[in-house]
Amino acid sequence: MQDTLLYEYLLGLKSPWSVSRVNLDVKEQRVDVWAEHPDNAAWACPQCSKTLPLYDHAEERTWRHLDSCQFQTHLHARIPRVECPEHGVVQVGVPWAGPRSRFTLLFERLAIDVLSQCDVTGATRILRISWDEAWGLMQRAVKRGQERKQAKVVRRIGVDEKAAAKGHRYLTLVCDLDDGTVEHIAEDRKQDSLAGYYAGLSEKQLNGIEAVAMDMWQPYIQATLAKVPGAAGKIVFDRFHVMGYIGKAVDTVRRQEHQELMASGDEMLKGSKHLWLYSWENVPEWKCDLEMKPVAVIFNDKELVRLLIHFNLPAEF
């Protein structure tokens, strides 16, 4: 089998495209493949699909393809352009790569498989690509997935921020808590970061939201109150942050009472900071009988809130 025919099969090229030349560079461990087409081939306008004759070509481009054994493989072609009566002179699509991508679709598929199994740094070493190229591949994969995604009503939404880099750079994440899928990612953790998600929902989708779980971050609260019908009764603060605030309140009362007791020479609360952060069932038995009224009251309040969080109303309530 000729090398040109072999690479036509490997690349999955169909008429009017064919492989015209293959060059092997053993020293550089590289294979270069050139794809061409006959001059009389007709092409579809990428905007309206109208069949049109060749107008001219764009400059030659190169795409990284799957390696041929240990040799990096690169595909070269000049992309045809057509003159559409409605859309003007436009560049047609090619069957082996997406628009503006520097990689073939087969390489992108392999890259996403690798990136799903290891971190970005490891993937760049295996695939022999740069960090920026790896992130570009991931972003295009996410975009393709979003375009294929069917609109649905997300009944229970989870909203959270994630630190994306050093220097207090954050991303806002919106998840479907029932399906475990990521529905939206936005830069920063501002009100607009979440409002942008709500703005893309239909009236039916907004009305279908039953609960929005989040921490007590005001921009998220304000965005939800402004966009979701009946949001005041649908916002659910997550347990971790609620108990975190209550734990701080307990410690504030402990410090105040400790200062008052120390002023009168009473060291009862000395060294007890972590005691008051226990859950009641985890308090060491020998410490259960300590009587320190103000801090004990706030401790009991903390435990009542913890019980309330775990309380389930009956279905008929």
Coordinates of N, CA and C in Angstrom, one line a residue, residues 53-182:
P53 N -18.9 26.9 -6.2 CA -17.6 26.6 -6.7 C -16.5 27.2 -5.9
L54 N -15.3 26.7 -6.1 CA -14.1 27.2 -5.5 C -13.9 28.7 -5.9
Y55 N -13.7 29.6 -4.9 CA -13.3 31.0 -5.1 C -11.8 31.1 -5.1
D56 N -11.2 30.8 -4.0 CA -9.7 30.7 -3.8 C -9.4 29.9 -2.6
H57 N -8.1 30.0 -2.1 CA -7.7 29.3 -0.9 C -7.1 30.2 0.1
A58 N -7.3 29.8 1.4 CA -6.6 30.5 2.4 C -5.1 30.0 2.4
E59 N -4.3 30.7 3.2 CA -2.9 30.2 3.3 C -2.8 28.9 3.9
E60 N -1.7 28.2 3.6 CA -1.6 26.8 4.1 C -1.6 26.8 5.6
R61 N -2.3 25.8 6.2 CA -2.4 25.7 7.6 C -1.8 24.3 8.0
T62 N -1.5 24.1 9.3 CA -0.9 22.9 9.8 C -1.7 22.4 11.0
W63 N -2.1 21.2 11.1 CA -2.8 20.6 12.2 C -2.0 19.4 12.8
R64 N -1.9 19.4 14.1 CA -1.2 18.2 14.8 C -2.2 17.1 14.8
H65 N -1.7 15.9 14.3 CA -2.5 14.7 14.2 C -2.0 13.7 15.2
L66 N -2.7 12.6 15.4 CA -2.2 11.5 16.2 C -0.8 11.0 15.8
D67 N 0.1 10.7 16.7 CA 1.4 10.3 16.3 C 1.4 9.0 15.5
S68 N 2.4 8.9 14.6 CA 2.6 7.7 13.8 C 3.7 7.0 14.5
C69 N 3.3 6.0 15.3 CA 4.3 5.3 16.3 C 4.9 6.4 17.1
Q70 N 6.2 6.6 17.2 CA 6.8 7.6 18.0 C 7.0 8.9 17.3
F71 N 6.6 9.0 16.0 CA 6.8 10.2 15.2 C 5.6 11.2 15.3
Q72 N 5.9 12.4 15.6 CA 4.8 13.4 15.6 C 4.3 13.5 14.1
T73 N 3.0 13.6 14.0 CA 2.4 13.7 12.6 C 1.7 15.0 12.5
H74 N 1.9 15.7 11.4 CA 1.3 17.0 11.1 C 0.6 17.0 9.7
L75 N -0.6 17.5 9.7 CA -1.4 17.5 8.4 C -1.3 19.0 7.9
H76 N -1.1 19.1 6.6 CA -1.0 20.4 5.9 C -2.1 20.5 4.8
A77 N -2.7 21.6 4.7 CA -3.7 21.9 3.7 C -4.0 23.4 3.5
R78 N -4.4 23.7 2.3 CA -4.9 25.1 2.1 C -6.4 25.0 2.0
I79 N -7.1 25.7 2.9 CA -8.5 25.5 3.0 C -9.2 26.4 1.9
P80 N -10.2 25.7 1.2 CA -10.9 26.4 0.2 C -11.8 27.6 0.7
R81 N -12.0 28.6 -0.1 CA -13.0 29.6 0.2 C -14.0 29.7 -0.9
V82 N -15.2 30.1 -0.6 CA -16.3 30.2 -1.6 C -16.8 31.6 -1.5
E83 N -17.5 32.1 -2.5 CA -18.1 33.4 -2.5 C -19.6 33.2 -2.5
C84 N -20.2 33.4 -1.4 CA -21.6 33.1 -1.2 C -22.4 34.4 -1.5
P85 N -23.5 34.4 -2.3 CA -24.2 35.6 -2.6 C -24.8 36.3 -1.3
E86 N -25.0 35.5 -0.3 CA -25.6 36.0 1.0 C -24.6 36.4 2.0
H87 N -23.5 35.6 2.1 CA -22.5 35.7 3.2 C -21.2 36.2 2.7
G88 N -21.0 36.4 1.5 CA -19.7 36.9 1.0 C -18.7 35.8 0.9
V89 N -17.4 36.2 0.9 CA -16.3 35.2 0.7 C -16.0 34.6 2.1
V90 N -16.2 33.3 2.2 CA -16.1 32.6 3.5 C -15.2 31.4 3.3
Q91 N -14.6 31.0 4.4 CA -13.8 29.8 4.4 C -14.6 28.6 4.8
V92 N -14.5 27.5 4.0 CA -15.3 26.3 4.3 C -14.7 25.5 5.4
G93 N -15.5 24.6 6.0 CA -15.0 23.7 7.0 C -14.2 22.5 6.4
V94 N -13.4 22.0 7.3 CA -12.6 20.8 6.9 C -13.1 19.6 7.7
P95 N -13.1 18.4 7.2 CA -13.7 17.3 7.9 C -12.8 16.8 9.1
W96 N -11.5 17.2 9.1 CA -10.6 16.6 10.1 C -10.4 17.5 11.3
A97 N -10.9 18.7 11.3 CA -10.7 19.6 12.5 C -11.8 20.6 12.6
G98 N -11.9 21.1 13.8 CA -12.9 22.2 14.1 C -12.4 23.5 13.7
P99 N -13.3 24.5 13.6 CA -12.8 25.9 13.2 C -11.8 26.4 14.2
R100 N -10.7 27.0 13.6 CA -9.7 27.7 14.3 C -8.9 26.8 15.2
S101 N -9.0 25.5 15.1 CA -8.2 24.6 15.9 C -6.9 24.3 15.2
R102 N -5.9 24.0 16.0 CA -4.6 23.6 15.4 C -4.3 22.1 15.6
F103 N -5.4 21.4 15.9 CA -5.3 19.9 16.1 C -6.4 19.3 15.4
T104 N -6.2 18.0 14.9 CA -7.3 17.3 14.3 C -8.2 16.8 15.4
L105 N -9.5 16.5 15.0 CA -10.5 16.0 15.9 C -10.0 14.7 16.6
L106 N -9.3 13.9 15.9 CA -8.9 12.6 16.5 C -7.8 12.9 17.6
F107 N -7.0 13.9 17.3 CA -6.0 14.2 18.3 C -6.7 14.8 19.6
E108 N -7.7 15.7 19.3 CA -8.4 16.3 20.4 C -9.1 15.3 21.3
R109 N -9.6 14.3 20.6 CA -10.3 13.2 21.4 C -9.3 12.5 22.3
L110 N -8.2 12.1 21.8 CA -7.1 11.5 22.6 C -6.7 12.4 23.7
A111 N -6.5 13.7 23.4 CA -6.1 14.7 24.4 C -7.1 14.7 25.6
I112 N -8.4 14.8 25.3 CA -9.4 14.9 26.3 C -9.4 13.6 27.2
D113 N -9.2 12.4 26.5 CA -9.1 11.2 27.3 C -7.9 11.2 28.3
V114 N -6.8 11.7 27.8 CA -5.6 11.8 28.7 C -5.8 12.9 29.8
L115 N -6.4 14.0 29.4 CA -6.7 15.1 30.4 C -7.7 14.6 31.5
S116 N -8.6 13.7 31.1 CA -9.5 13.3 32.1 C -8.9 12.3 33.1
Q117 N -7.7 11.7 32.8 CA -7.1 10.7 33.6 C -5.9 11.3 34.4
C118 N -5.4 12.5 34.1 CA -4.3 13.0 34.9 C -4.4 14.5 34.8
D119 N -3.5 15.2 35.6 CA -3.5 16.6 35.6 C -2.9 17.2 34.3
V120 N -3.1 18.6 34.2 CA -2.7 19.2 33.0 C -1.2 19.1 32.7
T121 N -0.4 19.2 33.8 CA 1.0 19.1 33.6 C 1.4 17.7 33.1
G122 N 0.8 16.7 33.6 CA 1.1 15.3 33.2 C 0.7 15.1 31.7
A123 N -0.5 15.7 31.4 CA -1.0 15.5 30.0 C -0.1 16.2 29.0
T124 N 0.4 17.4 29.4 CA 1.3 18.1 28.4 C 2.6 17.3 28.1
R125 N 3.1 16.6 29.1 CA 4.3 15.8 28.9 C 4.0 14.5 28.0
I126 N 2.8 13.9 28.3 CA 2.5 12.7 27.5 C 2.2 13.1 26.0
L127 N 1.4 14.2 25.9 CA 1.0 14.6 24.5 C 2.0 15.5 23.8
R128 N 3.0 16.0 24.5 CA 4.0 16.9 24.0 C 3.3 18.1 23.4
I129 N 2.5 18.8 24.2 CA 1.9 20.0 23.9 C 2.2 21.0 25.0
S130 N 1.9 22.3 24.8 CA 2.1 23.3 25.8 C 0.9 23.4 26.8
W131 N 1.1 24.0 27.9 CA 0.0 24.3 28.9 C -1.1 25.0 28.2
D132 N -0.9 26.1 27.5 CA -1.9 26.9 26.8 C -2.7 26.0 25.8
E133 N -2.0 25.2 25.1 CA -2.7 24.3 24.1 C -3.6 23.3 24.8
A134 N -3.1 22.8 26.0 CA -4.0 21.8 26.8 C -5.3 22.5 27.2
W135 N -5.1 23.8 27.7 CA -6.3 24.5 28.2 C -7.2 24.8 27.0
G136 N -6.7 25.1 25.9 CA -7.5 25.4 24.7 C -8.3 24.2 24.3
L137 N -7.7 23.0 24.3 CA -8.4 21.8 24.0 C -9.5 21.5 25.0
M138 N -9.3 21.8 26.3 CA -10.3 21.6 27.3 C -11.5 22.5 27.0
Q139 N -11.2 23.8 26.7 CA -12.2 24.8 26.5 C -13.1 24.5 25.3
R140 N -12.5 24.0 24.2 CA -13.2 23.6 23.1 C -14.1 22.4 23.4
A141 N -13.6 21.4 24.1 CA -14.4 20.3 24.5 C -15.6 20.7 25.3
V142 N -15.4 21.6 26.3 CA -16.5 22.1 27.1 C -17.6 22.8 26.2
K143 N -17.1 23.6 25.3 CA -18.0 24.3 24.4 C -18.8 23.3 23.5
R144 N -18.1 22.3 23.0 CA -18.9 21.3 22.2 C -19.9 20.6 23.0
G145 N -19.5 20.3 24.3 CA -20.5 19.6 25.2 C -21.7 20.5 25.5
Q146 N -21.4 21.8 25.7 CA -22.5 22.7 26.0 C -23.5 22.9 24.8
E147 N -22.9 22.9 23.6 CA -23.7 23.0 22.4 C -24.6 21.8 22.2
R148 N -24.1 20.6 22.6 CA -25.0 19.4 22.5 C -26.0 19.3 23.6
K149 N -25.8 20.0 24.7 CA -26.6 19.8 25.9 C -28.0 20.3 25.6
Q150 N -28.9 19.5 26.0 CA -30.4 19.8 25.9 C -30.8 20.7 27.1
A151 N -31.6 21.6 26.7 CA -32.2 22.5 27.8 C -33.0 21.7 28.7
K152 N -32.9 21.9 30.0 CA -33.7 21.1 31.0 C -34.0 22.0 32.2
V153 N -34.9 21.6 33.0 CA -35.2 22.3 34.2 C -34.4 21.7 35.3
V154 N -33.6 22.5 36.0 CA -32.7 22.1 37.1 C -33.4 22.4 38.4
R155 N -34.0 21.4 39.1 CA -34.8 21.7 40.2 C -34.0 22.1 41.4
R156 N -32.8 21.5 41.7 CA -32.0 21.8 42.8 C -30.6 22.2 42.3
I157 N -30.3 23.5 42.6 CA -29.0 24.0 42.1 C -28.0 24.2 43.3
G158 N -26.8 23.9 43.0 CA -25.7 24.2 43.9 C -24.8 25.3 43.4
V159 N -24.5 26.3 44.1 CA -23.7 27.5 43.7 C -22.5 27.5 44.7
D160 N -21.3 27.6 44.1 CA -20.1 27.7 44.9 C -19.0 28.4 44.1
E161 N -18.0 29.0 44.9 CA -16.8 29.6 44.2 C -15.7 28.6 44.4
K162 N -14.8 28.7 43.4 CA -13.6 27.8 43.5 C -12.3 28.7 43.2
A163 N -11.3 28.6 44.0 CA -10.1 29.4 43.7 C -9.4 28.8 42.5
A164 N -9.2 29.6 41.5 CA -8.7 29.2 40.2 C -7.2 29.4 40.1
A165 N -6.6 30.3 40.9 CA -5.2 30.6 40.9 C -4.8 31.4 42.1
K166 N -3.5 31.7 42.3 CA -3.1 32.5 43.4 C -3.5 33.9 43.1
G167 N -3.6 34.7 44.2 CA -3.9 36.1 44.1 C -5.4 36.4 44.1
H168 N -6.2 35.5 44.8 CA -7.6 35.7 45.0 C -8.4 35.7 43.6
R169 N -8.0 34.8 42.7 CA -8.8 34.7 41.5 C -9.8 33.5 41.6
Y170 N -11.0 33.8 41.4 CA -12.1 32.8 41.6 C -12.9 32.5 40.4
L171 N -13.5 31.4 40.4 CA -14.5 31.0 39.4 C -15.8 30.7 40.1
T172 N -17.0 31.0 39.5 CA -18.3 30.6 40.0 C -18.8 29.4 39.3
L173 N -19.2 28.4 40.1 CA -19.7 27.1 39.6 C -21.1 26.9 39.9
V174 N -21.9 26.5 39.0 CA -23.3 26.2 39.2 C -23.5 24.7 38.8
C175 N -24.0 23.9 39.7 CA -24.2 22.5 39.5 C -25.6 22.0 39.7
D176 N -26.0 21.0 38.9 CA -27.3 20.3 39.1 C -27.0 19.3 40.2
L177 N -27.6 19.5 41.4 CA -27.4 18.6 42.5 C -28.0 17.2 42.4
D178 N -29.0 17.1 41.5 CA -29.6 15.8 41.3 C -28.8 15.0 40.3
D179 N -28.4 15.6 39.2 CA -27.6 14.8 38.2 C -26.1 14.8 38.4
G180 N -25.7 15.7 39.3 CA -24.2 15.8 39.5 C -23.5 16.4 38.3
T181 N -24.1 17.3 37.6 CA -23.4 17.9 36.4 C -23.2 19.3 36.6
V182 N -22.1 19.8 36.0 CA -21.8 21.3 36.0 C -22.6 22.0 34.9

